[in-house]
Every structure is written in structure tokens, then in C-alpha cells.
Short mmCIF file of C-alpha atoms in Angstrom, two decimals:
data_model
loop_
_atom_site.label_atom_id
_atom_site.label_comp_id
_atom_site.label_asym_id
_atom_site.label_seq_id
_atom_site.Cartn_x
_atom_site.Cartn_y
_atom_site.Cartn_z
CA MET A 7 -15.31 -33.08 1.38
CA GLY A 8 -18.58 -32.82 3.43
CA ILE A 9 -18.87 -31.80 6.99
CA THR A 10 -17.04 -33.49 9.89
CA VAL A 11 -17.48 -33.33 13.68
CA ASP A 12 -14.65 -33.76 16.19
CA PHE A 13 -15.09 -34.17 19.95
CA HIS A 14 -12.29 -32.62 22.26
CA GLU A 15 -11.64 -33.84 25.60
CA ASP A 16 -12.26 -30.44 27.14
CA GLY A 17 -16.04 -30.74 26.12
CA CYS A 18 -15.86 -28.70 22.70
CA ALA A 19 -17.49 -30.23 19.61
CA ILE A 20 -16.14 -28.69 16.51
CA ILE A 21 -18.14 -28.81 13.15
CA THR A 22 -15.91 -28.29 10.15
CA MET A 23 -17.48 -27.44 6.71
CA ARG A 24 -15.38 -28.89 4.01
CA ASN A 25 -17.56 -28.18 0.98
CA GLY A 26 -15.30 -25.47 -0.93
CA GLN A 27 -17.30 -22.39 -0.63
CA ASN A 28 -19.65 -24.00 1.91
CA ARG A 29 -22.90 -22.90 0.02
CA TRP A 30 -26.28 -23.99 1.19
CA ASN A 31 -28.15 -26.53 -0.86
CA PRO A 32 -30.22 -29.71 0.23
CA THR A 33 -27.10 -32.01 0.67
CA SER A 34 -25.20 -29.37 2.91
CA LEU A 35 -28.39 -29.01 5.04
CA LYS A 36 -28.65 -32.56 5.40
CA GLN A 37 -25.01 -32.92 6.56
CA PHE A 38 -25.34 -30.26 8.93
CA LYS A 39 -28.57 -31.43 10.60
CA GLU A 40 -26.63 -34.70 11.07
CA ALA A 41 -23.82 -33.12 12.55
CA LEU A 42 -25.89 -31.26 15.05
CA ASP A 43 -27.71 -34.45 15.75
CA GLU A 44 -24.26 -36.07 16.73
CA VAL A 45 -23.37 -33.17 18.95
CA GLU A 46 -26.55 -33.27 20.87
CA ARG A 47 -26.44 -37.11 21.42
CA LYS A 48 -23.03 -36.46 23.43
CA ASP A 49 -23.85 -35.48 27.14
CA SER A 50 -20.03 -34.62 27.69
CA VAL A 51 -20.21 -31.79 25.14
CA LYS A 52 -20.30 -28.29 26.79
CA ILE A 53 -19.90 -25.90 23.78
CA LEU A 54 -19.97 -26.03 20.03
CA VAL A 55 -17.64 -24.33 17.59
CA THR A 56 -18.34 -24.28 13.75
CA THR A 57 -15.76 -23.36 11.10
CA GLY A 58 -14.71 -23.86 7.67
CA VAL A 59 -11.48 -24.62 5.71
CA GLY A 60 -9.53 -22.28 3.40
CA LYS A 61 -10.96 -19.26 1.86
CA PHE A 62 -14.56 -19.33 2.94
CA TYR A 63 -16.50 -19.78 6.00
CA SER A 64 -19.57 -19.75 3.85
CA ASN A 65 -20.56 -18.16 0.64
CA GLY A 66 -24.26 -18.48 1.24
CA ILE A 67 -27.15 -20.16 -0.84
CA ASP A 68 -26.33 -22.35 -3.60
CA LEU A 69 -27.78 -20.01 -6.40
CA ASP A 70 -26.97 -22.60 -9.26
CA TYR A 71 -29.08 -25.23 -7.33
CA LEU A 72 -31.95 -22.73 -6.78
CA LYS A 73 -31.89 -21.76 -10.44
CA ALA A 74 -31.92 -25.39 -11.55
CA HIS A 75 -34.69 -26.51 -9.06
CA GLU A 76 -37.22 -23.65 -9.17
CA SER A 77 -39.99 -25.77 -8.07
CA GLU A 78 -38.11 -26.55 -4.90
CA ARG A 79 -37.51 -22.94 -3.74
CA GLU A 80 -40.28 -22.83 -1.08
CA GLN A 81 -39.18 -26.08 0.45
CA PHE A 82 -35.76 -25.25 0.47
CA SER A 83 -36.30 -21.81 2.10
CA ASN A 84 -38.33 -23.43 4.81
CA ASP A 85 -35.71 -26.24 5.35
CA LEU A 86 -32.89 -23.55 5.49
CA VAL A 87 -35.00 -21.68 8.10
CA GLU A 88 -35.43 -24.75 10.23
CA LEU A 89 -31.65 -25.39 10.16
CA PHE A 90 -30.65 -21.87 11.24
CA TRP A 91 -33.28 -21.60 13.85
CA ARG A 92 -32.16 -24.76 15.27
CA LEU A 93 -28.80 -23.32 15.60
CA MET A 94 -30.37 -20.17 16.97
CA TYR A 95 -31.99 -22.10 19.73
CA PHE A 96 -29.33 -24.60 20.21
CA PRO A 97 -29.04 -25.86 23.80
CA LEU A 98 -25.24 -25.24 24.00
CA PRO A 99 -23.03 -22.14 23.74
CA THR A 100 -22.35 -21.63 19.91
CA VAL A 101 -19.42 -19.93 18.52
CA ALA A 102 -18.82 -19.35 14.79
CA ALA A 103 -14.98 -19.38 14.07
CA ILE A 104 -15.17 -17.48 10.67
CA ASN A 105 -12.21 -18.55 8.91
CA GLY A 106 -12.87 -16.65 5.76
CA HIS A 107 -15.25 -14.97 3.78
CA CYS A 108 -18.86 -14.88 4.93
CA PHE A 109 -21.67 -13.78 2.46
CA ALA A 110 -25.20 -13.61 2.48
CA GLY A 111 -26.77 -16.96 3.84
CA GLY A 112 -23.32 -17.65 5.21
CA ALA A 113 -23.48 -14.46 7.21
CA PHE A 114 -27.14 -15.49 8.43
CA PHE A 115 -25.73 -18.65 9.51
CA ALA A 116 -23.01 -16.92 11.61
CA LEU A 117 -25.32 -14.66 13.13
CA CYS A 118 -27.51 -17.53 14.48
CA HIS A 119 -24.65 -18.43 16.82
CA ASP A 120 -24.18 -16.98 20.27
CA TYR A 121 -20.71 -15.54 19.47
CA ARG A 122 -18.71 -15.00 16.45
CA VAL A 123 -14.83 -14.75 16.13
CA MET A 124 -13.35 -13.65 12.87
CA ARG A 125 -9.98 -13.61 11.45
CA SER A 126 -8.15 -10.55 12.02
CA ASP A 127 -6.26 -10.51 8.83
CA ARG A 128 -8.38 -11.99 6.03
CA GLY A 129 -11.96 -12.21 5.15
CA TRP A 130 -15.19 -10.22 4.84
CA ILE A 131 -18.65 -10.51 6.33
CA SER A 132 -21.57 -9.06 4.24
CA LEU A 133 -25.32 -9.46 3.76
CA ASN A 134 -25.33 -8.56 0.13
CA GLU A 135 -28.88 -9.78 -0.78
CA VAL A 136 -29.59 -6.41 -2.16
CA LEU A 137 -26.83 -7.02 -4.82
CA ILE A 138 -28.49 -10.32 -6.02
CA HIS A 139 -32.24 -9.06 -6.12
CA LEU A 140 -33.29 -11.01 -2.84
CA ARG A 141 -35.45 -9.54 -0.08
CA ILE A 142 -35.09 -10.22 3.47
CA THR A 143 -38.43 -10.95 5.17
CA GLY A 144 -39.96 -13.29 8.02
CA PRO A 145 -37.64 -15.49 9.88
CA PHE A 146 -34.53 -14.21 8.12
CA ARG A 147 -35.39 -10.56 9.03
CA ASP A 148 -35.80 -11.76 12.43
CA VAL A 149 -32.34 -13.03 12.76
CA LEU A 150 -30.87 -9.44 11.89
CA GLN A 151 -33.21 -7.65 14.19
CA HIS A 152 -32.24 -9.97 17.01
CA LYS A 153 -28.50 -9.89 16.24
CA MET A 154 -27.37 -6.61 14.69
CA ASN A 155 -27.84 -2.98 15.56
CA ALA A 156 -28.70 -0.16 13.26
CA GLU A 157 -25.26 0.92 12.13
CA ALA A 158 -24.31 -2.80 11.25
CA LEU A 159 -27.71 -3.27 9.51
CA ARG A 160 -26.99 -0.17 7.38
CA GLU A 161 -23.62 -0.65 6.46
CA SER A 162 -23.55 -4.59 5.91
CA THR A 163 -26.99 -5.14 4.71
CA ILE A 164 -28.68 -2.09 3.38
CA PHE A 165 -25.53 -1.04 1.39
CA ALA A 166 -23.92 -4.37 1.27
CA LYS A 167 -20.50 -3.27 2.30
CA ARG A 168 -17.78 -5.84 2.80
CA ILE A 169 -16.88 -5.74 6.48
CA THR A 170 -13.38 -6.86 7.65
CA GLY A 171 -12.68 -8.38 11.01
CA PRO A 172 -11.70 -5.41 13.06
CA GLU A 173 -14.58 -3.45 11.58
CA ALA A 174 -17.09 -6.28 12.35
CA VAL A 175 -15.96 -5.91 15.91
CA ARG A 176 -16.59 -2.15 16.23
CA LEU A 177 -20.06 -2.82 14.56
CA LYS A 178 -20.45 -5.59 17.16
CA MET A 179 -21.23 -8.03 14.38
CA VAL A 180 -18.54 -10.25 15.82
CA ASP A 181 -17.22 -10.58 19.42
CA ALA A 182 -13.48 -10.93 18.74
CA THR A 183 -10.87 -11.38 16.02
CA ALA A 184 -7.83 -13.76 15.97
CA ALA A 185 -5.04 -14.76 13.78
CA GLU A 186 -5.73 -17.86 11.53
CA SER A 187 -3.40 -19.93 13.83
CA ASP A 188 -5.35 -18.77 17.04
CA LEU A 189 -8.94 -18.96 15.60
CA ILE A 190 -10.05 -22.06 17.20
CA SER A 191 -8.40 -21.78 20.44
CA LYS A 192 -9.92 -18.25 20.79
CA SER A 193 -13.47 -19.29 19.77
CA LYS A 194 -13.09 -22.25 22.37
CA SER A 195 -12.06 -19.59 24.92
CA VAL A 196 -15.19 -17.57 24.09
CA GLY A 197 -17.44 -20.54 24.32
CA PHE A 198 -16.03 -21.63 27.68
CA GLU A 199 -16.08 -18.07 29.25
CA ALA A 200 -19.65 -17.83 28.24
CA LEU A 201 -20.50 -20.73 30.63
CA GLY A 202 -18.28 -19.45 33.31
CA SER A 203 -18.90 -21.39 36.53
CA ASN A 204 -22.57 -21.59 35.88
CA VAL A 205 -24.24 -24.91 35.42
CA ILE A 206 -26.91 -24.41 32.85
CA GLN A 207 -29.02 -27.23 31.80
CA ARG A 208 -29.51 -27.69 28.05
CA VAL A 209 -33.20 -27.60 28.16
CA ASP A 210 -33.12 -24.29 30.12
CA LEU A 211 -30.75 -22.61 27.78
CA HIS A 212 -32.77 -23.70 24.67
CA ASN A 213 -35.96 -22.27 26.22
CA MET A 214 -34.09 -19.06 27.23
CA LYS A 215 -33.01 -18.62 23.73
CA LYS A 216 -36.45 -19.29 22.36
CA ASP A 217 -38.14 -16.85 24.64
CA LEU A 218 -35.74 -14.01 23.87
CA PHE A 219 -35.62 -14.62 20.23
CA PRO A 220 -39.08 -15.00 18.76
CA ARG A 221 -39.44 -16.21 15.17
CA SER A 222 -42.03 -15.23 12.52
CA ASP A 223 -44.14 -17.85 10.76
CA VAL A 224 -42.15 -19.67 8.28
CA HIS A 225 -45.00 -20.90 6.23
CA ARG A 226 -45.21 -18.28 3.47
CA LYS A 227 -44.19 -17.85 -0.05
CA SER A 228 -40.31 -17.95 -0.29
CA ASN A 229 -38.49 -14.78 -1.37
CA LEU A 230 -35.48 -16.55 -2.29
#
């Protein structure tokens, strides 16, 4: 259980989420933050791949936690934004290797990567907040506007349709699909191909992402 980090000799770091449905709560946020810290400390790392184990990549926010900790909603929302946008601006090429279902906050998390590779034979991606009475505003809305086109927004978010891997490629929500056995190798290839022969300094990659993907003010009343 938990979140693990593996470093490959080719310069790929792989963060694997091993918390069942991989829902977001203060514990998982802390674990993932620490994993990102570990990756950033390694100068030899060239790309980052994230993935899950089993049926889920991430099933979104831990709603049971929110219901039990009503007074913590706003702080949790702000912490979630900070983690997601840290990934959005991460100083390395990032690839989400979507091994299974990817819903709501899990889909936001995947969209914060530079690239996404989804299983071709299993799993849905959907931003189904409309079905659970949540609104999408501020920095969360910014993610969608930066990363999805109008058709993808309509199908996956306004009408909360469950999108398969091949359909997600057509909608440009993900960049490629792969069989389960090839998911990590395909994701690594996508990450290394992004770099090509270019030598991009981490600080410059971070700054370019930050310049191109502006973020709304997070200090507001939470809509979670």
C-alpha cells in the first residue's frame, strides 16, 4: 500500500500509486508530494511516469473523508490544487500511464501531465462532477481549458460520459493507447520522444509551462 518511486537506469522515474482506488485525501496528497520531492532530488532523472495498480488509476477525491471532515474542505481543496499544479508545472516531461479507471479528480490529475497513455482494452476516463453535485471553478476549470478541446469537454464533463481509451485518443484527451503489458514501455517512449535530442534545463521547462498555463487564484471558498 502507499505510493512508491522506482528509478530506472535510462533516466525514467516511475511513481506507482498502490492505494486501491487511489482516491485523494490528506494522506495520499502527502505521499505523492514526498514522491515528487524524491524525483526532483535526482539530477539523473529525465522523465516522470505515474501509474496505478489493478482496476484504478485514480477514482478521484475521497468523498468519505470530505463528509467526515467538513471543516477541512477548503484547506483540502487548496492542498489538492497545489499538488495538481505542481505536477502541471513539473520541471520534467510527465506521462500518465492510465492503467484503469480514471474518474473526476483522478482525471484532473491525469490531465495535469504533459502526456497521457491509456489502456486500449480496459478502463474509462470521465470528469463526472455533474453527477455528484460538484461544480468546476477556478484552478480546476483552468486545467480543463488548458488541456481539453470543446468536444472532449462536452462529452466527458458536461454530460459525464465514460470514455474508453480509443475514444479518448479521438477526442485528444489522451495521446496513445497500449495493451496492459506495454503500458509502461509505451509511456516511457512517449516521454523520451518528447525530449528528442533537445537539452532543456529543468528551470526552463518549468517556466515555459508556467507561462503557457496560467492559474486562477486558489484563495477562495471551496466548491468541493
